[in-house]
Coordinates of C-alpha atoms in Angstrom, one line a residue:
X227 CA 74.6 -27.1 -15.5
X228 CA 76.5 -29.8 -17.2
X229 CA 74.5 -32.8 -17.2
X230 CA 73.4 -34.3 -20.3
X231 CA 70.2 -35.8 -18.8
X232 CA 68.7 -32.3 -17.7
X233 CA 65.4 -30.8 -19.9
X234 CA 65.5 -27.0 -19.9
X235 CA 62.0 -25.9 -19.4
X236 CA 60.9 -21.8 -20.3
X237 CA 57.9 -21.2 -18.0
X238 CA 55.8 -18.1 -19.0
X239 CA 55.3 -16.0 -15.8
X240 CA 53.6 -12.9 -17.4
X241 CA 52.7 -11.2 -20.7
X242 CA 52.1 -7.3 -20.4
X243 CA 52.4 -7.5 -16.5
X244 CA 50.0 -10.7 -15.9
X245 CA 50.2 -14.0 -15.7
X246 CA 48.6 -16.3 -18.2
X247 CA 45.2 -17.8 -17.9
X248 CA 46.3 -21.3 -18.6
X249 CA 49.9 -22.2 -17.9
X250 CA 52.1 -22.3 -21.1
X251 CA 55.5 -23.9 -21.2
X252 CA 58.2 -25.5 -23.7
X253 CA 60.6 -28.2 -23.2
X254 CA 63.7 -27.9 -24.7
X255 CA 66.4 -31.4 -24.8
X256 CA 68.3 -32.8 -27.2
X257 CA 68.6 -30.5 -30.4
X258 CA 67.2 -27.7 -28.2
X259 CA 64.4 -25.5 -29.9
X260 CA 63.3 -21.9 -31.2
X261 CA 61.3 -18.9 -29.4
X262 CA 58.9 -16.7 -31.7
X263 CA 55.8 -15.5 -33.0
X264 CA 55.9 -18.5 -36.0
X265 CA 53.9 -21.2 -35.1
X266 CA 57.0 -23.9 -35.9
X267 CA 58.9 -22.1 -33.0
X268 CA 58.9 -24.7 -29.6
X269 CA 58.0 -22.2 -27.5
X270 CA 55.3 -19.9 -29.8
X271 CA 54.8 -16.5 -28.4
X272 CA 51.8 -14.3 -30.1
X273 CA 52.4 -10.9 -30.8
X274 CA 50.5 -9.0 -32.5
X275 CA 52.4 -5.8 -32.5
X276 CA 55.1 -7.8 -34.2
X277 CA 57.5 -6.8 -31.5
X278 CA 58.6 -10.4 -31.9
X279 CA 60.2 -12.0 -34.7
X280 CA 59.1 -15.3 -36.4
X281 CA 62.0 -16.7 -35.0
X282 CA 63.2 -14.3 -32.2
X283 CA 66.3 -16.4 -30.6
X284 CA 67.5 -20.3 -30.0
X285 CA 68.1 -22.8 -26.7
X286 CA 70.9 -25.0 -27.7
X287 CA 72.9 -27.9 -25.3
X288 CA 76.7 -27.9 -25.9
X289 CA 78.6 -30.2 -23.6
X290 CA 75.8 -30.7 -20.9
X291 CA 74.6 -26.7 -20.6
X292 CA 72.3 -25.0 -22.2
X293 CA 72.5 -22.0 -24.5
X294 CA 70.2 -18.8 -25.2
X295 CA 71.0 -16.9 -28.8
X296 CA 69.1 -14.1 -29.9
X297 CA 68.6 -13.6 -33.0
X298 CA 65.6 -11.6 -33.7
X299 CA 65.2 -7.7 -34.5
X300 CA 64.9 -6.4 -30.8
X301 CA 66.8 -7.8 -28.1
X302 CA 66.1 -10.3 -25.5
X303 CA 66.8 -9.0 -21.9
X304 CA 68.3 -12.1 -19.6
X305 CA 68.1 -11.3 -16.0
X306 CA 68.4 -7.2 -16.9
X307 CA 71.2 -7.7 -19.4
X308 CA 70.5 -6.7 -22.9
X309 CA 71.7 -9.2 -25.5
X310 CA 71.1 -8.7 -29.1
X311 CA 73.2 -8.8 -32.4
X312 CA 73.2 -12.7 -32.1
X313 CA 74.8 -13.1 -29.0
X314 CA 74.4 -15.8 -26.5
X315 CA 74.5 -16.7 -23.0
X316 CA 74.5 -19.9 -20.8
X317 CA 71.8 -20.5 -19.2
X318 CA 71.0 -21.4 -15.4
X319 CA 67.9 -22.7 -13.1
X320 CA 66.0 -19.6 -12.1
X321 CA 67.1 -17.3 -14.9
X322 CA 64.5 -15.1 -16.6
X323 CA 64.3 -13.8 -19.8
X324 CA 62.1 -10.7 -21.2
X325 CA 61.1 -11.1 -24.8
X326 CA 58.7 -8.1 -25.5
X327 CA 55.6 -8.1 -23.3
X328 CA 56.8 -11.7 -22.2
X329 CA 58.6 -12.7 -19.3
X330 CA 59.9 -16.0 -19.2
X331 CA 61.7 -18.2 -16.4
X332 CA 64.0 -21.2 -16.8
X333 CA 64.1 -24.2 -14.7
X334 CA 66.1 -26.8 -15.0
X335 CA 64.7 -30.5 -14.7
X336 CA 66.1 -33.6 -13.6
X337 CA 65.7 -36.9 -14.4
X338 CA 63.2 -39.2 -11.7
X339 CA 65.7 -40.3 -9.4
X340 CA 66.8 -44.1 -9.4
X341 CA 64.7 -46.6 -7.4
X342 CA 65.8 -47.4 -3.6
X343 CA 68.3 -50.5 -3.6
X344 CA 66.3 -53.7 -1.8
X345 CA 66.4 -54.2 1.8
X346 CA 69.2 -56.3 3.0
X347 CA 68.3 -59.8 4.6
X348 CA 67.4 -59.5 8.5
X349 CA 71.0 -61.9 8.7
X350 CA 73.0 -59.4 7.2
X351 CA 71.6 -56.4 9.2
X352 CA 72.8 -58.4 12.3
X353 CA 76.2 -58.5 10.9
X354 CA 76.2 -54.8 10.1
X355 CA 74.4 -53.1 13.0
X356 CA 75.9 -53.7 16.6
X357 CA 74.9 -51.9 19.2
X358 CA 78.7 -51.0 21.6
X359 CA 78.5 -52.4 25.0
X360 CA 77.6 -49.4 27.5
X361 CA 75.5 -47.9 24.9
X362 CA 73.3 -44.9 26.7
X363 CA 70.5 -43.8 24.4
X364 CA 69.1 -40.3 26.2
X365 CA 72.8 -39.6 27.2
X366 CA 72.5 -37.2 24.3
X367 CA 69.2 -36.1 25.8
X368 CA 70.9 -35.3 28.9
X369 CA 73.5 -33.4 27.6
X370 CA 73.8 -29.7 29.1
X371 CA 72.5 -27.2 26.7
X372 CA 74.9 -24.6 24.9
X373 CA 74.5 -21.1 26.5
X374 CA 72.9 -18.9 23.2
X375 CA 75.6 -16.6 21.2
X376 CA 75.8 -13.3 21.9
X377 CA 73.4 -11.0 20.8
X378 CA 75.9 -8.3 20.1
X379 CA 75.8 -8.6 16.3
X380 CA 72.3 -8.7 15.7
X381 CA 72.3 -5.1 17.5
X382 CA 74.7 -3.9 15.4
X383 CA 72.5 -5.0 12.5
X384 CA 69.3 -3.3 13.9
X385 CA 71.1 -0.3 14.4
X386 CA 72.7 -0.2 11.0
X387 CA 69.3 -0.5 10.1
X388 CA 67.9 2.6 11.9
X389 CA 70.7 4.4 10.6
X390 CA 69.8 3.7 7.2
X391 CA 66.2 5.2 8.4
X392 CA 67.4 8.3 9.2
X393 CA 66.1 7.3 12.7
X394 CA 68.9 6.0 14.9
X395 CA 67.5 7.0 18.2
X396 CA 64.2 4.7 17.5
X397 CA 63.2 2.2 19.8
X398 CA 60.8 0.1 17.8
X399 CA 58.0 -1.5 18.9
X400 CA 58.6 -5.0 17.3
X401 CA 61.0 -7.5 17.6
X402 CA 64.3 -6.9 15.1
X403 CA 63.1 -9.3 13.3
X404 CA 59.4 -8.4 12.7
X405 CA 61.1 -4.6 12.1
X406 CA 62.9 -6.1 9.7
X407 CA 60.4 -7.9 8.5
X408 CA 58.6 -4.9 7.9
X409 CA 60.7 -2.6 6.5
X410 CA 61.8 -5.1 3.8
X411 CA 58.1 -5.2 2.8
X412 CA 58.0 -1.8 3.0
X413 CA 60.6 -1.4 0.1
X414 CA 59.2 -4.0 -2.0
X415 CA 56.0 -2.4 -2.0
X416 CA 57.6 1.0 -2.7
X417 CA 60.1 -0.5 -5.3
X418 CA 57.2 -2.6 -6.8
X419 CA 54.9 0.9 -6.6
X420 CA 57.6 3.0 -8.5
X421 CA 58.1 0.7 -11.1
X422 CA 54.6 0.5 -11.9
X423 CA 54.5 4.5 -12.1
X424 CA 57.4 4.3 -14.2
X425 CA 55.9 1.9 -16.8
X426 CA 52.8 4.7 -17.2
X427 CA 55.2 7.0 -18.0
X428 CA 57.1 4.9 -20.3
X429 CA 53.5 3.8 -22.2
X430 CA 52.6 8.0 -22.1
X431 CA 55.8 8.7 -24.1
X432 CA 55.2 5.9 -26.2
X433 CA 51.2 6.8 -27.3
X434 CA 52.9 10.6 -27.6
X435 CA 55.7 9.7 -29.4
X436 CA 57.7 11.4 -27.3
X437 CA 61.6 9.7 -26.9
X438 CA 61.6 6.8 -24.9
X439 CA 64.8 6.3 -22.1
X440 CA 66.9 3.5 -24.2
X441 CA 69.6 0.8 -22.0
X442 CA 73.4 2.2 -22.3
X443 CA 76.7 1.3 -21.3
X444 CA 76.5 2.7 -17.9
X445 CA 74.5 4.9 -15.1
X446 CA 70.8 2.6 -16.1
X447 CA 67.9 2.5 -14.0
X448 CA 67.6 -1.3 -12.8
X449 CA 63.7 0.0 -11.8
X450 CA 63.5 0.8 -15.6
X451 CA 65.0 -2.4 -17.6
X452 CA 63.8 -5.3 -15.1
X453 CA 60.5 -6.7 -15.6
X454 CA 59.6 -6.7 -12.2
X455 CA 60.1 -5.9 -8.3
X456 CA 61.7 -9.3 -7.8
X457 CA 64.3 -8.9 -10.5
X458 CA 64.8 -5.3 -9.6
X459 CA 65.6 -5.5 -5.9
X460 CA 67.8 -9.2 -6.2
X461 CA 69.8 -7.1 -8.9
X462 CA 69.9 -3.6 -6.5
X463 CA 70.6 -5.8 -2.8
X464 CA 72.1 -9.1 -4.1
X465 CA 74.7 -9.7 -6.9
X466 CA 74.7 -6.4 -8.9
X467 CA 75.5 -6.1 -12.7
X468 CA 77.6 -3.8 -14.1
X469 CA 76.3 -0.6 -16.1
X470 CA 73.4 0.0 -13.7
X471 CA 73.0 2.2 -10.8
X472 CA 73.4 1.9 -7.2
X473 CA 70.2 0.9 -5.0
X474 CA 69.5 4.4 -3.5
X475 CA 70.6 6.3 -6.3
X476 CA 68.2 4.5 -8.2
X477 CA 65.0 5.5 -6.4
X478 CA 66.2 9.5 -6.6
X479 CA 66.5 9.1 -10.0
X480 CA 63.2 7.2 -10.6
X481 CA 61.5 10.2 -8.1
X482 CA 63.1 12.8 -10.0
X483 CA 61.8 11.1 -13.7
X484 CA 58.4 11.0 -12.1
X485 CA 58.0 14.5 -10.0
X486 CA 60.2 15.5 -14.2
X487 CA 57.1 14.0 -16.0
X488 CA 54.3 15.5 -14.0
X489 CA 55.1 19.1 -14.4
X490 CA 56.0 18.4 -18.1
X491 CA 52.5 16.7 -18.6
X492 CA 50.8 20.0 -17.1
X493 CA 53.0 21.8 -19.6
X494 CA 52.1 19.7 -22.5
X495 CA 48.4 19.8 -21.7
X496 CA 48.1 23.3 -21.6
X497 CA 49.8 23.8 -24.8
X498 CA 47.8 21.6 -26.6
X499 CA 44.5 23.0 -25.3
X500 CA 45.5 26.7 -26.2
X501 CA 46.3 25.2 -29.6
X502 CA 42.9 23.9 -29.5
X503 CA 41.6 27.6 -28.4
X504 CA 43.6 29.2 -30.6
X505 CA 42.0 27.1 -33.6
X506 CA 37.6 29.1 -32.3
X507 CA 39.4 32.6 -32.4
X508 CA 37.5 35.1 -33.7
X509 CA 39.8 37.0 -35.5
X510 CA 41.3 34.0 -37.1
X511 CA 38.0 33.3 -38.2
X512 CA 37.5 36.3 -39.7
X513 CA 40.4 36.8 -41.3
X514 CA 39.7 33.5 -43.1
X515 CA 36.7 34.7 -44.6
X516 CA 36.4 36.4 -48.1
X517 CA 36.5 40.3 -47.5
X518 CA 33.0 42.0 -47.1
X519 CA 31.4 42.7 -50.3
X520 CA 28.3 44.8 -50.8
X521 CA 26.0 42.5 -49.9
X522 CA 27.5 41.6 -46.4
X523 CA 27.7 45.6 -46.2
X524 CA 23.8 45.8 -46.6
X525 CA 23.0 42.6 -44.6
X526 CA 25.9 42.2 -41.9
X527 CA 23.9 39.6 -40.2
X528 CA 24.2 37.3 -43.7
X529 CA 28.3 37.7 -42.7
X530 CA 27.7 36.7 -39.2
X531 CA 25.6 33.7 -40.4
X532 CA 28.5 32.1 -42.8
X533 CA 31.2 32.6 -39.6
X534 CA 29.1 30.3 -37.6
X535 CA 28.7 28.0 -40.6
X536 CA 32.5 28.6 -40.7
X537 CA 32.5 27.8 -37.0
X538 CA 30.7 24.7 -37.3
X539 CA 32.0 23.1 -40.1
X540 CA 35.9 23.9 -37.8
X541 CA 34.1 21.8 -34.8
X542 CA 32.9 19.3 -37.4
X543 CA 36.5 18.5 -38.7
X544 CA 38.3 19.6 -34.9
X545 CA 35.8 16.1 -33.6
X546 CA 36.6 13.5 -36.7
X547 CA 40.6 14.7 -36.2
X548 CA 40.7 13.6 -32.6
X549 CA 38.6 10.6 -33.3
X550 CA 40.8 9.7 -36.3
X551 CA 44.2 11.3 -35.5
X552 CA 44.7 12.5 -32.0
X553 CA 48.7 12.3 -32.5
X554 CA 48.5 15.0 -35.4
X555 CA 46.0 17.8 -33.7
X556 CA 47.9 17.7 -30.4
X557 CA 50.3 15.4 -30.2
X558 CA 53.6 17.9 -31.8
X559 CA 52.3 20.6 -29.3
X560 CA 51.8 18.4 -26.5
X561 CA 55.4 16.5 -27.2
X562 CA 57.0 20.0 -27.9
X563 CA 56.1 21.8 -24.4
X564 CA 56.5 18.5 -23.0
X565 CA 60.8 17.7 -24.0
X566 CA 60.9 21.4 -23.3
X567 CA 60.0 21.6 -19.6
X568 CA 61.9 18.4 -19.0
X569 CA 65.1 20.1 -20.2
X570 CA 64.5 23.3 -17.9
X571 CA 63.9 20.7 -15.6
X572 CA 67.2 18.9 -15.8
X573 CA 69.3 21.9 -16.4
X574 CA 70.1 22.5 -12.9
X575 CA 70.9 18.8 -12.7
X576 CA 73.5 18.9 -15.5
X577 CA 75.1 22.3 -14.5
X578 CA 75.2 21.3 -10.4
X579 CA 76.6 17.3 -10.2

């Protein structure tokens, strides 16, 4: 937008998936102005995880529109497109930008518009306004109405829609457009649904330490990299970018992560409680302890009392590792079965395009 007198304002819609309790916003004119955890950035952004850097990227105004760098150690994400390594991009009114847990929308605001000139003297209205001789007022008003265009078009539409349904022989009981209506909200909710499933995945990974999907040149999820359901389906059903994937191949994919994830949670739950079983075996247990001397041979209940010492003391330090550590008494087995039932799971994928 090339106008010198517009103020670019960054409006915070959500941190971590909610909005703020009070509303926080930066204006950016002039010089322009910083984003970042430091608090000298115009627009500061905590962050305790120290996701964010102290000064994570720049708004600058060359010739009337406004620039966003990035310039911090992870990269922004403007309208679903990763930037990073100090690149920049212009910016426009409605544009939102993810930094971390933040997500951020730009709108651009125009000066107070100039006051109304003053009336004109009654004398010069008279000499401006004249009313033609034969002048008819409601001849407008009378005027035969235009017969309505031809429905034929929004049928083809409705049944382009049931086709799309699977269901092409419906007949619905709404108009077309409270069906359409209807469906749209349908997807939103399901779009809006997935991603939110996807995002409990992503976090499960994360706390497991298990590798996380990363952005690439091509063939990305859009319900994966955008911040939300409105980003998601205007990038899917409006003006798509490049590298991601088509709308319905999208949702597969996301099902097929999801129904992937289940069955390799399963897995990695069961091998991380027969880790945990395997730890109270008997034998093991036994095979710790020093060989039977004479005593234990004259007394074998003596033996039997230092195993359950032997077993206590292993539940003592079994509790303070999963308070203390949970990552390092199950976490490798857990991550282990869990990468490895994924890949069974994919292999059919891979082999059969």
């Amino acid at each position: 937008m090339a106008n010198n007198d517009v103020t670019l304002v960054l409006n915070v819609l959500s941190y971590r998936g909610q909005p703020p309790a009070e509303a926080v916003s930066a204006r950016f004119a002039g010089e322009g102005g910083t984003l970042g955890r430091g608090q000298d950035s115009t627009l500061v952004l905590a962050d305790p995880d120290k996701y964010i850097s102290r000064q994570h990227a720049s708004v600058t105004r060359q010739d009337g529109t406004y620039y966003f760098a990035d310039c911090g150690g992870n990269p922004s994400i403007v309208n679903g497109q990763p930037l990073g390594g100090g690149a920049s991009i212009a910016l426009s009114d409605g544009d939102r930008i993810l930094i971390g847990d933040y997500l951020l929308q730009v709108a651009m605001e125009l000066p107070p518009p100039a006051p109304p000139p003053a009336p004109l003297p009654e004398e010069e209205l008279a000499t401006i306004v004249k009313i033609p001789a034969g002048f008819d007022p409601l001849a407008t008003l009378l005027a035969p109405v235009p017969a309505p265009a031809s429905t034929a078009a929004d049928g083809a539409v409705l049944q382009a829609l049931l086709n799309g349904l699977g269901l092409p022989a419906l007949r619905p009981g709404q108009s077309p457009e409270q069906l359409a209506e209807t469906v749209g909200a349908m997807l939103r909710a399901a779009v809006g649904g997935t991603m939110s499933v996807l995002m409990a995945r992503a976090l499960t990974k994360r706390e497991s330490h298990i590798d996380m999907t990363m952005i690439t040149a091509q063939a990305n999820n859009p319900l994966k990299f955008f911040p939300d359901a409105d980003s998601a389906l205007a990038q899917m059903l409006g003006s798509r970018i490049p590298g991601y994937l088509p709308p319905v191949e999208a949702l597969e994919g996301a099902f097929d992560d999801l129904r992937a994830h289940e069955l390799a949670v399963i897995a990695g739950m069961r091998a991380a409680l027969a880790a945990v079983v395997q730890r109270f075996d008997p034998h093991r247990l036994e095979q710790r302890m020093p060989e039977p001397g004479h005593l234990d041979k004259l007394m074998p209940a003596a033996r039997k009392a230092r195993l359950w010492d032997r077993l206590t003391e292993l539940y003592a330090d079994l509790a303070r590792d999963a308070d203390e550590d949970l990552q390092r008494l199950f976490g490798e087995k857990f991550s282990a079965a869990y990468e490895q039932q994924v890949a069974r799971l994919r292999a059919p994928l891979s082999t059969h395009p």
